[in-house]
Short mmCIF file of C-alpha atoms in Angstrom, two decimals:
data_model
loop_
_atom_site.label_atom_id
_atom_site.label_comp_id
_atom_site.label_asym_id
_atom_site.label_seq_id
_atom_site.Cartn_x
_atom_site.Cartn_y
_atom_site.Cartn_z
CA GLN A 4 -64.15 -74.14 52.74
CA VAL A 5 -63.67 -70.76 54.15
CA GLN A 6 -65.27 -68.98 56.76
CA LEU A 7 -64.83 -64.72 57.05
CA VAL A 8 -66.21 -62.90 59.84
CA GLU A 9 -65.67 -59.08 59.64
CA SER A 10 -65.76 -56.52 62.80
CA GLY A 11 -64.80 -53.20 64.02
CA GLY A 12 -66.80 -50.97 61.98
CA GLY A 13 -68.62 -48.09 63.70
CA LEU A 14 -69.41 -44.71 63.76
CA VAL A 15 -66.05 -42.26 63.12
CA GLN A 16 -65.98 -37.74 62.21
CA ALA A 17 -64.36 -37.21 59.64
CA GLY A 18 -60.48 -37.00 59.97
CA GLY A 19 -60.39 -40.27 62.29
CA SER A 20 -59.17 -44.39 62.10
CA LEU A 21 -61.34 -47.16 62.25
CA ARG A 22 -59.62 -50.43 61.97
CA LEU A 23 -61.39 -53.15 60.12
CA SER A 24 -60.34 -56.90 60.99
CA CYS A 25 -60.83 -59.62 59.37
CA ALA A 26 -60.99 -62.93 60.98
CA ALA A 27 -61.21 -66.06 59.04
CA SER A 28 -61.30 -70.20 59.48
CA GLY A 29 -61.80 -73.21 57.78
CA ARG A 30 -58.81 -73.65 55.06
CA THR A 31 -54.86 -72.89 55.60
CA PHE A 32 -55.19 -69.14 56.05
CA SER A 33 -51.73 -68.43 54.95
CA ARG A 34 -52.23 -69.98 51.88
CA TYR A 35 -54.59 -67.63 50.40
CA ALA A 36 -54.38 -63.49 49.50
CA MET A 37 -57.31 -61.56 50.75
CA GLY A 38 -58.41 -58.02 50.22
CA TRP A 39 -61.05 -55.64 51.40
CA PHE A 40 -64.18 -53.91 49.25
CA ARG A 41 -66.45 -51.77 50.10
CA GLN A 42 -70.31 -50.83 48.54
CA ALA A 43 -72.17 -47.48 49.50
CA PRO A 44 -75.77 -47.40 48.85
CA GLY A 45 -76.32 -47.14 45.56
CA LYS A 46 -73.06 -47.62 44.39
CA GLU A 47 -71.26 -50.42 42.98
CA ARG A 48 -69.06 -52.68 44.90
CA GLU A 49 -65.92 -50.91 45.28
CA PHE A 50 -62.08 -51.99 45.99
CA VAL A 51 -59.84 -51.44 49.41
CA ALA A 52 -56.67 -53.54 48.94
CA ALA A 53 -55.48 -56.26 48.44
CA ILE A 54 -52.91 -58.52 50.01
CA GLY A 55 -51.10 -61.20 49.76
CA TRP A 56 -50.50 -64.91 51.24
CA SER A 57 -47.54 -63.60 52.99
CA GLY A 58 -47.84 -60.16 53.15
CA GLY A 59 -45.16 -59.01 51.14
CA ILE A 60 -47.73 -57.96 47.74
CA THR A 61 -50.45 -55.56 48.93
CA TYR A 62 -52.18 -53.37 46.62
CA TYR A 63 -54.39 -50.46 46.82
CA GLY A 64 -57.56 -48.70 45.37
CA ASP A 65 -56.39 -45.48 44.20
CA SER A 66 -59.05 -43.34 46.04
CA VAL A 67 -57.80 -44.71 49.59
CA LYS A 68 -54.35 -44.82 48.77
CA GLY A 69 -51.34 -43.09 51.48
CA ARG A 70 -54.80 -43.92 54.65
CA PHE A 71 -55.43 -47.20 54.34
CA THR A 72 -52.72 -50.08 55.45
CA ILE A 73 -53.87 -53.24 54.59
CA SER A 74 -52.45 -55.77 56.92
CA ARG A 75 -51.91 -60.25 57.89
CA ASP A 76 -51.15 -61.71 60.80
CA ASN A 77 -51.00 -64.98 59.13
CA ALA A 78 -50.28 -66.87 63.68
CA LYS A 79 -53.81 -65.73 64.05
CA ASN A 80 -55.60 -65.88 60.45
CA THR A 81 -56.47 -62.59 61.25
CA MET A 82 -56.06 -59.68 58.04
CA TYR A 83 -56.69 -55.62 59.20
CA LEU A 84 -57.51 -52.89 57.30
CA GLN A 85 -56.19 -49.59 59.13
CA MET A 86 -58.12 -46.64 57.97
CA ASN A 87 -57.05 -43.17 58.47
CA SER A 88 -58.04 -39.66 57.66
CA LEU A 89 -61.20 -41.01 57.24
CA LYS A 90 -63.29 -38.69 54.81
CA PRO A 91 -67.50 -38.77 54.57
CA GLU A 92 -66.89 -40.83 51.09
CA ASP A 93 -65.21 -43.32 53.11
CA THR A 94 -69.22 -44.55 54.35
CA ALA A 95 -69.62 -47.51 53.64
CA VAL A 96 -70.55 -51.72 54.38
CA TYR A 97 -66.94 -53.37 54.18
CA TYR A 98 -66.32 -57.00 52.88
CA CYS A 99 -63.45 -59.01 53.25
CA ALA A 100 -62.74 -61.46 50.41
CA ALA A 101 -60.38 -64.63 50.78
CA ASP A 102 -58.97 -65.84 46.69
CA THR A 103 -57.61 -69.14 47.45
CA LYS A 104 -57.57 -69.99 43.66
CA ASN A 105 -54.90 -67.02 42.42
CA TRP A 106 -53.47 -63.44 43.18
CA GLY A 107 -57.43 -61.61 43.27
CA GLY A 108 -55.91 -58.16 43.55
CA ALA A 109 -58.98 -55.63 42.68
CA TYR A 110 -61.52 -58.41 40.60
CA ALA A 111 -63.81 -58.84 42.47
CA PRO A 112 -64.84 -61.82 40.48
CA GLY A 113 -61.66 -63.87 41.89
CA TYR A 114 -62.95 -63.85 45.45
CA ASP A 115 -64.91 -66.96 45.60
CA TYR A 116 -65.01 -66.49 49.61
CA TRP A 117 -66.76 -62.91 51.04
CA GLY A 118 -67.67 -62.17 54.82
CA GLN A 119 -71.25 -60.64 55.96
CA GLY A 120 -69.30 -57.01 56.11
CA THR A 121 -69.82 -54.16 58.70
CA GLN A 122 -70.47 -50.59 58.36
CA VAL A 123 -68.22 -47.68 58.08
CA THR A 124 -70.34 -44.24 58.18
CA VAL A 125 -68.45 -40.71 58.08
CA SER A 126 -70.04 -38.45 59.35
CA SER A 127 -68.70 -34.57 58.55
#
């Protein structure tokens, strides 16, 4: 079992920055891949970024490349999403997820544990 808790969401103006955190507990954090997804009202869940167990491999959705950075601190059992140059279209609930079996990547069904989500709202 893995428990995931996101934090760091909030309201920010366009062009601003936020850093999301995902604290994990349960199974050994350094042994599984992690990812961030988001879902805006009336839209399907969208892949944001993923990171391998060691942090050496990262992968981003096209809409956030060059603006968002995913990272992890295995000593703190925490994953991060640094979001810069935020746009109103980044407004969504952001979820962290864990894939304890494979490299989850952009495939949401491959992730077996999910957090409860944190709201990010970007005003224009």
